XYZ file of C-alpha atoms in Angstrom:
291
model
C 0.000 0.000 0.000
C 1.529 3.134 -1.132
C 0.955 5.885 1.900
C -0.542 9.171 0.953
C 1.523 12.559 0.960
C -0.165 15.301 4.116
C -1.400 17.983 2.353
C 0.131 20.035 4.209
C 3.404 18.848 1.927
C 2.307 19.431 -1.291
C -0.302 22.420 -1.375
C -0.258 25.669 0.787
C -1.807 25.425 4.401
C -4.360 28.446 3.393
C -6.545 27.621 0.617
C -9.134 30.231 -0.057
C -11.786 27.766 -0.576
C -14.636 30.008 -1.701
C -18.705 28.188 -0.559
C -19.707 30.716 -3.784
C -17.750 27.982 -6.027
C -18.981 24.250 -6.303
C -21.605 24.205 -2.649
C -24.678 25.360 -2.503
C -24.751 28.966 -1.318
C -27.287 31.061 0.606
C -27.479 34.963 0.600
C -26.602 34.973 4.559
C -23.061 34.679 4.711
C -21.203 37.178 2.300
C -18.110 36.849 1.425
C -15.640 34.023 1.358
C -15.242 31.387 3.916
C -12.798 28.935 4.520
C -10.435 26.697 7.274
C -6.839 26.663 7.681
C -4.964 23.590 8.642
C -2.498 25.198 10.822
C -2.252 28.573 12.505
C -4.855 30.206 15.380
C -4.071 30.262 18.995
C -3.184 26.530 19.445
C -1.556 26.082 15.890
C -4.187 23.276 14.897
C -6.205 25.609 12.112
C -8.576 27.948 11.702
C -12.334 29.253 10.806
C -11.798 32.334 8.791
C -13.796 34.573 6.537
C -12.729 37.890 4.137
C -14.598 40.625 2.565
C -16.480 39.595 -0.936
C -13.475 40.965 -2.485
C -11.370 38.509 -0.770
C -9.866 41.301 1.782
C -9.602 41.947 5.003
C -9.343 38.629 6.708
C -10.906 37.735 10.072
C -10.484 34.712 12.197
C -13.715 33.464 13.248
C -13.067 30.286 15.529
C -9.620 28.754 17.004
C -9.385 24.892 16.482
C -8.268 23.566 19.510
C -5.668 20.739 20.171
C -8.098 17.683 20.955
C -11.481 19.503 22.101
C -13.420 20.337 19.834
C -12.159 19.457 16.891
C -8.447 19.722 14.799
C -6.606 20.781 11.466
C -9.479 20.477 8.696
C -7.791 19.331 5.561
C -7.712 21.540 2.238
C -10.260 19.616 0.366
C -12.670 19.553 3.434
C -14.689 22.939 2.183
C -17.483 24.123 4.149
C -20.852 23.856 3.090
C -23.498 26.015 3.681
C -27.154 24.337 4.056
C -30.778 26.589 3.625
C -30.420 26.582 7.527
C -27.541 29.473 7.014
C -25.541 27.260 8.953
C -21.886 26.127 7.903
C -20.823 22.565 8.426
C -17.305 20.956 7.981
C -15.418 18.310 9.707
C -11.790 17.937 10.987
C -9.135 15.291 10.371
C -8.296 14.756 14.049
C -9.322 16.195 17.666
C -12.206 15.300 19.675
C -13.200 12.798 22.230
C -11.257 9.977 20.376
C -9.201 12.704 18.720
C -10.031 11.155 15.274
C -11.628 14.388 13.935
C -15.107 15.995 14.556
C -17.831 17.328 12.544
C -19.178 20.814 13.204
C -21.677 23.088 12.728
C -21.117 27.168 12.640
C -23.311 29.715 12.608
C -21.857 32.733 11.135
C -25.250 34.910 12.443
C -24.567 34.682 16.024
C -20.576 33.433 15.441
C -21.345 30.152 17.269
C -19.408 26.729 16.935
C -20.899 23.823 17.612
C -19.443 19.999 18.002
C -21.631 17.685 16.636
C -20.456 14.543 15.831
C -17.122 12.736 17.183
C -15.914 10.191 14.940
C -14.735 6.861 16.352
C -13.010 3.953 15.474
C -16.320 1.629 15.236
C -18.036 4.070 12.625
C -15.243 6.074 11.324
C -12.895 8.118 11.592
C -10.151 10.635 10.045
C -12.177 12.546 7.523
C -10.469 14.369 4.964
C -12.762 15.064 2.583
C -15.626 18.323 2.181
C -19.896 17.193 3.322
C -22.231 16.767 0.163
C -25.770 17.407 0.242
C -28.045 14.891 -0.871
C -31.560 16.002 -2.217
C -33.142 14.600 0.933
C -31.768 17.045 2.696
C -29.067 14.827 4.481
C -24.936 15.258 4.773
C -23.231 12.314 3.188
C -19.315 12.116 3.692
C -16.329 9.466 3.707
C -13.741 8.806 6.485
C -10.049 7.486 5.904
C -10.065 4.657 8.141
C -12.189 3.458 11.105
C -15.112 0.914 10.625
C -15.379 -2.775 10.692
C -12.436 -3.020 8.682
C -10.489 0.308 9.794
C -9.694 1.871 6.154
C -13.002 4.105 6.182
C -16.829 4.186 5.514
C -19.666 6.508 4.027
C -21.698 8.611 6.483
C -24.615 10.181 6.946
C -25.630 13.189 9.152
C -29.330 14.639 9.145
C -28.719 18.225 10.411
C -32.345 18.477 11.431
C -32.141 15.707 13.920
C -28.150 16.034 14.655
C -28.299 11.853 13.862
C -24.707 10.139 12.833
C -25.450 6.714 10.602
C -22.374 4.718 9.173
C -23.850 3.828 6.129
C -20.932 1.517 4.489
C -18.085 -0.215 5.808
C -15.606 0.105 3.058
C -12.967 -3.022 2.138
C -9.436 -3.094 0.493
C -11.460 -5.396 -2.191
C -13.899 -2.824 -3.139
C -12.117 0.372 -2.357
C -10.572 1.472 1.038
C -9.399 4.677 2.170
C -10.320 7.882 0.888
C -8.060 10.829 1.287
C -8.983 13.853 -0.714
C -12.206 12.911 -2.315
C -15.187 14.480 -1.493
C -18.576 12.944 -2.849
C -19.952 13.745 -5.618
C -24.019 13.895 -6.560
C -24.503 13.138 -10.127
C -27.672 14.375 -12.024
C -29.138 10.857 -12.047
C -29.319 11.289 -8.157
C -26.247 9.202 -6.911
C -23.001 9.803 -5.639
C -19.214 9.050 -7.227
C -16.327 9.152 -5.177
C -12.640 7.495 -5.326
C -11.191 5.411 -2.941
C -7.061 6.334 -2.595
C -5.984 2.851 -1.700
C -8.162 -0.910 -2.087
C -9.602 -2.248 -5.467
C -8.125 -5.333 -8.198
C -4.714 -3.654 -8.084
C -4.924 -1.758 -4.055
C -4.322 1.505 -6.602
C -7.876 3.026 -5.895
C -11.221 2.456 -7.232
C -13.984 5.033 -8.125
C -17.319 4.030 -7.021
C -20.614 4.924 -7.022
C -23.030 5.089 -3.760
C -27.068 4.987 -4.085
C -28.370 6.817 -0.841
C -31.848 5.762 -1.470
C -31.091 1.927 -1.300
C -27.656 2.446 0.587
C -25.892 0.514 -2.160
C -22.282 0.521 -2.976
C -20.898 -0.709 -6.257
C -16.836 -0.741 -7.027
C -17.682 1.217 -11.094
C -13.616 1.450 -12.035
C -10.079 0.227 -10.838
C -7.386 2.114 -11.284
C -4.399 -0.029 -12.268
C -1.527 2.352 -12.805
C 0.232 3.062 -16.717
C -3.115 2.901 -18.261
C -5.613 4.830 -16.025
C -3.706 6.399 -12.721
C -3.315 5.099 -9.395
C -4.072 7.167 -6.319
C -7.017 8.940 -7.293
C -7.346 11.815 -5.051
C -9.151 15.200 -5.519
C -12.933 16.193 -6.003
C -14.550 14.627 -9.217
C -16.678 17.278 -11.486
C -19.392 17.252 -14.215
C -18.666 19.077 -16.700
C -21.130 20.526 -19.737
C -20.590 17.597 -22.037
C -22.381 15.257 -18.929
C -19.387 13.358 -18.332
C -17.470 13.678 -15.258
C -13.679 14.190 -14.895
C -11.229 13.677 -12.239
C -7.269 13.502 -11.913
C -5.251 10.948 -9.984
C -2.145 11.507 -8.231
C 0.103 9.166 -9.487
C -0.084 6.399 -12.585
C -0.190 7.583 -15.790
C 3.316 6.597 -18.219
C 5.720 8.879 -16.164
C 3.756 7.791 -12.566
C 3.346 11.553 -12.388
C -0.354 11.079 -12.084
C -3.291 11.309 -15.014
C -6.408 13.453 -15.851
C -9.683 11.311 -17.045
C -12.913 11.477 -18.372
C -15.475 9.085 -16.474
C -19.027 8.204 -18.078
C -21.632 7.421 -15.674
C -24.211 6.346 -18.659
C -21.517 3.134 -19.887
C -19.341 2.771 -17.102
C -16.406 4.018 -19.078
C -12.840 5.692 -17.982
C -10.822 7.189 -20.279
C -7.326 8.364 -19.465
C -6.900 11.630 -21.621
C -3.710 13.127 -20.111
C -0.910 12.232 -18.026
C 1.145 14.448 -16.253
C 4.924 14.943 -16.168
C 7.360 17.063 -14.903
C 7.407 19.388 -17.776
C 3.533 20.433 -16.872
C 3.041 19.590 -13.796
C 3.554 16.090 -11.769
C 1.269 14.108 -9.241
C -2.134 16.826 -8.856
C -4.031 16.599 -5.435
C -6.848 18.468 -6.087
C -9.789 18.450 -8.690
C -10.837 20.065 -11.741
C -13.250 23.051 -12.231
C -14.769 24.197 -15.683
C -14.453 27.499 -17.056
C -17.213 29.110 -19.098
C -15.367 31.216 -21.295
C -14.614 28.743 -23.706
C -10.989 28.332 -23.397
């Protein structure tokens, strides 16, 4: 099993991570919102927000060391729900110090523990909440559940209820890193596993919330499609959905692809190299200006 590189090695601890970008977004919180890993008064990250113009920044909460909650990773975004509340989750701290997820409310500057994540039903999150269209938070952990490399959660914000929902497996995809789920026009969610799958390279998989089913779509093997798959998958205007993986590829710098959700078919349609840029940990966003 190849072991994952901290973000904090290969991107900037401050990522302006704007909620006006791929999260829903409600006309309560104004400018731009995001979470450091390190930095505040006990070095363990940061809630902070700037002006809409991206000035004057403000720290808004102090992480603290175990209690209640520690250094959110890049890729963990907030997410704003119709509530006007923010929610995000941390990588570590808490009661079992394997991360916490939280609610904020940026009306009354209030932060709120809600959720401690444990080794029986998960633990170490590193990726951002998605929204389902029932209203419900859906999320994956990095190890933790019956067979400690991660599961699929669910949190209903309305009742403040935690369900594991799957226990993931090194057969059918374990340990997910930097990908944050993604909720597909035909009303289910992709993801990518970093580790577990035919090769233990990563899989990406699709999860059904309205039957709770799991189903292994792709393994990644390596040369011909990547290996490592970590990032945020997007849909772009053509309907298919693309990703990048952080290694793989024919210089193992890593490979961008195009995934179809209609025939269950990857296509590797770059690979990296030193020359443009080697092993990408983050995702993909489409521009509209036609370039």
């Amino acid at each position: 099993m190849k072991t994952r590189i901290p973000l904090r090695s290969v991107c900037a601890f401050l990522v302006l991570l704007s909620i006006f970008g791929s999260q829903r977004v409600y006309a309560q919180v104004p400018g731009l919102w995001s979470m450091t890993y390190n930095g505040g008064t006990d070095e363990v990250g940061t809630i902070i927000k700037t002006a809409p113009d991206g000035t004057l920044i403000s720290v808004k909460h102090n992480f603290t060391v175990q209690y209640p909650g520690a250094r959110p990773y890049a890729n963990a975004q907030l997410i704003q729900l119709p509530n006007g509340k923010l929610y995000g989750v941390t990588s570590s701290g808490g009661t079992g110090n394997g991360g916490v997820l939280f609610e904020y409310d940026p009306a009354t500057g209030t932060y709120a523990k809600k959720v401690d994540f444990v080794y029986a039903t998960g633990r170490e999150p590193h990726g951002a909440l998605a929204l389902g269209d029932n209203g419900k938070l859906y999320g994956t952990t990095a190890a933790g559940g019956a067979n400690n490399v991660g599961v699929i959660y669910e949190y209903d914000p309305a009742t403040g209820i935690y369900t594991k929902k799957i226990d993931l497996t090194i057969a059918n995809g374990s340990v997910v890193y930097g990908s944050t789920l993604y909720l597909h026009s035909n009303g289910k969610f992709y993801g990518m596993t970093y580790n577990g799958g035919t090769s233990n390279l990563g899989v990406l998989f699709e999860y059904d919330y309205s039957t709770n089913t799991y189903i292994k779509k792709i393994d990644f093997n390596g040369t011909a499609n990547g290996a490592y798959p970590y990032g945020r998958l997007v849909k772009t205007s053509n309907g298919k959905i693309f990703g990048v993986t952080s290694y793989g590829g024919v210089s193992n710098k890593g490979t961008l692809f195009e995934y179809n959700p209609a025939t269950n078919t990857l296509t590797k349609r770059a690979d990296f190299s030193s020359s443009v840029g080697s092993n990408p940990f983050d995702g993909l966003v489409e521009a509209n200006n036609n370039l």
